[in-house]
Tab-separated table of C-alpha atoms in Angstrom:
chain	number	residue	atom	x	y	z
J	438	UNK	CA	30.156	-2.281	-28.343
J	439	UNK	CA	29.001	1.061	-27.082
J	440	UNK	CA	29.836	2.642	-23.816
J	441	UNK	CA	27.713	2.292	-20.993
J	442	UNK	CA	25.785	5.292	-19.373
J	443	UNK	CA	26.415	6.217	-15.847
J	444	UNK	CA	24.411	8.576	-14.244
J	445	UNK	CA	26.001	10.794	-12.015
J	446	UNK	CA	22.900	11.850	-9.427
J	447	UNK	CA	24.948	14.080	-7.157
J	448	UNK	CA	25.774	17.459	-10.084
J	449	UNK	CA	23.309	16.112	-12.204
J	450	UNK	CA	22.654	20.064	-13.416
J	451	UNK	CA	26.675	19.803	-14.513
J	452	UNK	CA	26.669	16.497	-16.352
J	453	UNK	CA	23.722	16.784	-18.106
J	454	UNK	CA	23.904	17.425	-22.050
J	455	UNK	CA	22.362	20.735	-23.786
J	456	UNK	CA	19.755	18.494	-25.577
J	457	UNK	CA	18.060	16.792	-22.425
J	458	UNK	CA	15.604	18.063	-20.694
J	459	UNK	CA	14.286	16.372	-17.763
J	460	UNK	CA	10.151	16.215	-17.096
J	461	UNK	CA	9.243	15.924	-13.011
J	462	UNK	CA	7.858	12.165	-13.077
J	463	UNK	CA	6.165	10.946	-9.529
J	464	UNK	CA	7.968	7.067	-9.978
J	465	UNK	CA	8.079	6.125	-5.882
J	466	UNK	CA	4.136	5.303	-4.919
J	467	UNK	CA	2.341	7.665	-1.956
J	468	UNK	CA	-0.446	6.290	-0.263
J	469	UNK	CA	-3.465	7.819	0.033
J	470	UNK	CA	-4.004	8.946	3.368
J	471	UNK	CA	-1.677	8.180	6.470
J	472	UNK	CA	-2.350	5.412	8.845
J	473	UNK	CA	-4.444	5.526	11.800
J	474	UNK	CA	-3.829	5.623	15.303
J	475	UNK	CA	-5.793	2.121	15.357
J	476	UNK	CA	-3.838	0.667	12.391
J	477	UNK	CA	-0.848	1.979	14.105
J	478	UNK	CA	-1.501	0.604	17.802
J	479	UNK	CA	-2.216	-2.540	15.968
J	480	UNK	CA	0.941	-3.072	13.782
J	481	UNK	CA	3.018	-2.222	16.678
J	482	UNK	CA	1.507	-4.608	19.318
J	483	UNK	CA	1.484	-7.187	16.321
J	484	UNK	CA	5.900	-6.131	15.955
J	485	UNK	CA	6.431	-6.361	19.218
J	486	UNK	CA	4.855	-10.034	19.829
J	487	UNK	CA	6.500	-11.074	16.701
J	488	UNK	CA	10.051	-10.074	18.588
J	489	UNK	CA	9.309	-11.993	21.783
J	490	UNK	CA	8.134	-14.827	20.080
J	491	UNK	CA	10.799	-14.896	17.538
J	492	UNK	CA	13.218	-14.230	20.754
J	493	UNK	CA	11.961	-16.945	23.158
J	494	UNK	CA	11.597	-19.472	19.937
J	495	UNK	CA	15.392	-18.771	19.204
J	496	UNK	CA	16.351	-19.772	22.828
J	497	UNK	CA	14.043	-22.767	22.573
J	498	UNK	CA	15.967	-23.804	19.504
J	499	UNK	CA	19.172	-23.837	20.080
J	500	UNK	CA	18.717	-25.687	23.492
J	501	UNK	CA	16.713	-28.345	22.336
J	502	UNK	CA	18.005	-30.470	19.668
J	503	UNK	CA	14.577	-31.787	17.813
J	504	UNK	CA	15.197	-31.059	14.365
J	505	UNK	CA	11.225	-31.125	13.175
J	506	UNK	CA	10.462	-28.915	16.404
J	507	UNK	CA	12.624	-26.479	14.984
J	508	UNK	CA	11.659	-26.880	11.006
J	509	UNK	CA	7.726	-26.600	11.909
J	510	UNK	CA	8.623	-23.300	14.986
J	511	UNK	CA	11.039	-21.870	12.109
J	512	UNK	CA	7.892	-22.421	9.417
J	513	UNK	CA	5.101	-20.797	11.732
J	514	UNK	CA	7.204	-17.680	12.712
J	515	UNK	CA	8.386	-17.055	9.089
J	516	UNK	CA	4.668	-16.904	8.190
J	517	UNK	CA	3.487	-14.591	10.761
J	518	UNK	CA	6.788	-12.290	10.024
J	519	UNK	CA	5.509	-12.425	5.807
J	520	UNK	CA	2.141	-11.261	7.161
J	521	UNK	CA	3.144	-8.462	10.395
J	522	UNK	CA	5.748	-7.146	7.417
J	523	UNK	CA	2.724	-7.030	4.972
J	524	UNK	CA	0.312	-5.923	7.542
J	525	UNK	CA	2.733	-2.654	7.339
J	526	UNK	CA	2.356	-1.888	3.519
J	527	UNK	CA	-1.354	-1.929	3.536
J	528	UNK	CA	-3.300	0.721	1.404
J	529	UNK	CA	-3.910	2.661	-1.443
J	530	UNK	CA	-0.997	4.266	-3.397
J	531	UNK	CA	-0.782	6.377	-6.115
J	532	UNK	CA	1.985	7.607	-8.572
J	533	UNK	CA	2.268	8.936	-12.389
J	534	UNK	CA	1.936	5.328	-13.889
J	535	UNK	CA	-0.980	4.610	-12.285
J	536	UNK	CA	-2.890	3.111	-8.648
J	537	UNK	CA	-1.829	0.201	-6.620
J	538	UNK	CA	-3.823	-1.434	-3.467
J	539	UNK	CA	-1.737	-3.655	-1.623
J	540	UNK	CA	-4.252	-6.082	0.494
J	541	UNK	CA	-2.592	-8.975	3.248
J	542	UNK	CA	-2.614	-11.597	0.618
J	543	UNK	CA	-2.457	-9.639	-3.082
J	544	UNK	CA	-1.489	-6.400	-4.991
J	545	UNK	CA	-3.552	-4.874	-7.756
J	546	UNK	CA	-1.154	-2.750	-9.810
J	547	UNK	CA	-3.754	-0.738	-12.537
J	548	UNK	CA	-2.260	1.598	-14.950
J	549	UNK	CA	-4.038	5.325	-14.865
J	550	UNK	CA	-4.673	4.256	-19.149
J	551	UNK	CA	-6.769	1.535	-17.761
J	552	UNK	CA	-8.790	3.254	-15.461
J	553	UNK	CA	-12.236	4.418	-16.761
J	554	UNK	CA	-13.558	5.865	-13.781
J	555	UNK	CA	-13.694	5.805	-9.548
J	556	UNK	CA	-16.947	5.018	-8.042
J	557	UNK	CA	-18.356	5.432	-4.883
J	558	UNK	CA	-20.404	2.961	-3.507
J	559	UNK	CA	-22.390	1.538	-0.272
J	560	UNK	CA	-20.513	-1.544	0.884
J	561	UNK	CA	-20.436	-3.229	4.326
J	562	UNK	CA	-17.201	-2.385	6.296
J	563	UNK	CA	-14.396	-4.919	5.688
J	564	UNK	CA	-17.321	-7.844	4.315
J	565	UNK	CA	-18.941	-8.042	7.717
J	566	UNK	CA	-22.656	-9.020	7.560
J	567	UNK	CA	-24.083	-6.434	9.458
J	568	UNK	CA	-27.050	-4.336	8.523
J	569	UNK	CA	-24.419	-1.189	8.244
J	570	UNK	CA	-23.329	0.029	4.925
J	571	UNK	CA	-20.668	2.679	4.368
J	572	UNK	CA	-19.221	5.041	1.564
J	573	UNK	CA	-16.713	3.039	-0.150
J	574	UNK	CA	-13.944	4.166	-3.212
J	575	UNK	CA	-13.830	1.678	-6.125
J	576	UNK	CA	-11.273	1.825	-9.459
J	577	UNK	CA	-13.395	0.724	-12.253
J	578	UNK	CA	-11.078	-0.796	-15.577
J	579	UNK	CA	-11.942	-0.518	-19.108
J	580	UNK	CA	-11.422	-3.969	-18.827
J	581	UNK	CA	-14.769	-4.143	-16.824
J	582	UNK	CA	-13.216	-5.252	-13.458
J	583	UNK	CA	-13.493	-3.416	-10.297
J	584	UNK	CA	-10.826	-2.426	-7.769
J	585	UNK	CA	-11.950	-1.796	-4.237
J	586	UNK	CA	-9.679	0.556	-2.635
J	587	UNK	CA	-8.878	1.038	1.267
J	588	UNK	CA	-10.922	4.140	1.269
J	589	UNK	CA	-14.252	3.899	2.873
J	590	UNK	CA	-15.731	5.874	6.248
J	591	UNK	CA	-15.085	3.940	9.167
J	592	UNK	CA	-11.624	2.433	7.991
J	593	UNK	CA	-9.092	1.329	10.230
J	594	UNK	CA	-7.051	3.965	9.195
J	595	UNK	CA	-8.969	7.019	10.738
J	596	UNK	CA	-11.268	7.633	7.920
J	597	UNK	CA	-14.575	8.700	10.272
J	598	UNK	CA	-15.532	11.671	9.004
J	599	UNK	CA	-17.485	12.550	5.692
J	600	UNK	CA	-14.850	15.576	5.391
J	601	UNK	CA	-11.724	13.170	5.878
J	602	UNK	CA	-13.357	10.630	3.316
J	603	UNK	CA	-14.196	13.497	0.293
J	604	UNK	CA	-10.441	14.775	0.759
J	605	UNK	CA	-9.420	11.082	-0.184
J	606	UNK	CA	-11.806	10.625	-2.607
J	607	UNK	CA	-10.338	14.668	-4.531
J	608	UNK	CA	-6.734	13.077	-4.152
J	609	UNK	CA	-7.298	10.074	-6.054
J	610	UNK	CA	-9.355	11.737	-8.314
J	611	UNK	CA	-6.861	14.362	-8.934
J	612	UNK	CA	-4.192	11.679	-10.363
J	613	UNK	CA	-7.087	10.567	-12.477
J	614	UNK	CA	-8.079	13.750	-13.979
J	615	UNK	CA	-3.894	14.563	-14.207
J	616	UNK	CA	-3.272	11.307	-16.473
């Protein structure tokens, strides 16, 4: 049986052997952009009402004693926990491996190898059916499929300026071009 490996991530330069050479690999994602000041007022109003109704339900429950009260209260504020926690993740991130966009309800994880190009498009903001149209990123896959990203002008995350959208747009075209 062979010995296991430990790694030893405090002197790594000491316990490293002679033959090994480490290559600087990007493996945690960054997401493109920061959020906004609206995304931000948002998540934290939608926190803070998801503390003082988790807060007041807890006192409810423990003083009354109606067991499907409590399973159906317990149910709702689990669910709007899931989505205020997912509501915080997001976006558009990046890494070496590839590009990930994290929506409320699904993640699309798509390998840089399977990316044939980014596209910009005219899209309505966020699927409304107005008669506006705005600049929107889009991850096309060899595989034919397309991958809209959070980038667009007019995003909730503070994207209103053409200048603010084309730095985006460089950045994720930069890990593109790199892999």
């Amino acid at each position: 049986m062979p010995e296991p490996q430990f790694q030893k991530p405090i002197f790594r330069n000491i316990w490293k052997s002679e033959g090994e050479v480490k290559v600087a690999e990007q493996v945690r994602f960054l997401r493109i952009g920061h959020r906004g000041l609206i995304r931000l007022t948002l998540l934290i109003l939608l926190t803070l009402n998801l503390v003082g109704i988790a807060a007041i339900s807890i006192v409810f429950l423990t003083t009354s004693g109606d067991l499907v009260t409590s399973i159906l209260l317990g149910f709702g504020i689990a669910t709007y926990a899931v989505l205020v926690f997912r509501g915080w993740m997001l976006g558009t991130y990046v890494n070496d491996a590839g590009c990930k966009v994290i929506r409320l309800l699904t993640t699309r994880a798509t390998p840089w190898s399977d990316v044939a190009q980014i596209e910009e498009s005219f899209r309505r903001p966020y699927g409304l059916p107005i008669g506006l149209r705005t600049r929107h990123l889009a991850l096309h896959t060899n595989s034919l499929m397309t991958v809209k990203t959070h980038i667009f002008i007019g995003s909730i995350d503070g994207i209103f300026t053409v200048e603010n959208y084309q730095m985006k747009k460089s950045l994720l075209q930069r890990w593109l071009d790199s892999k």
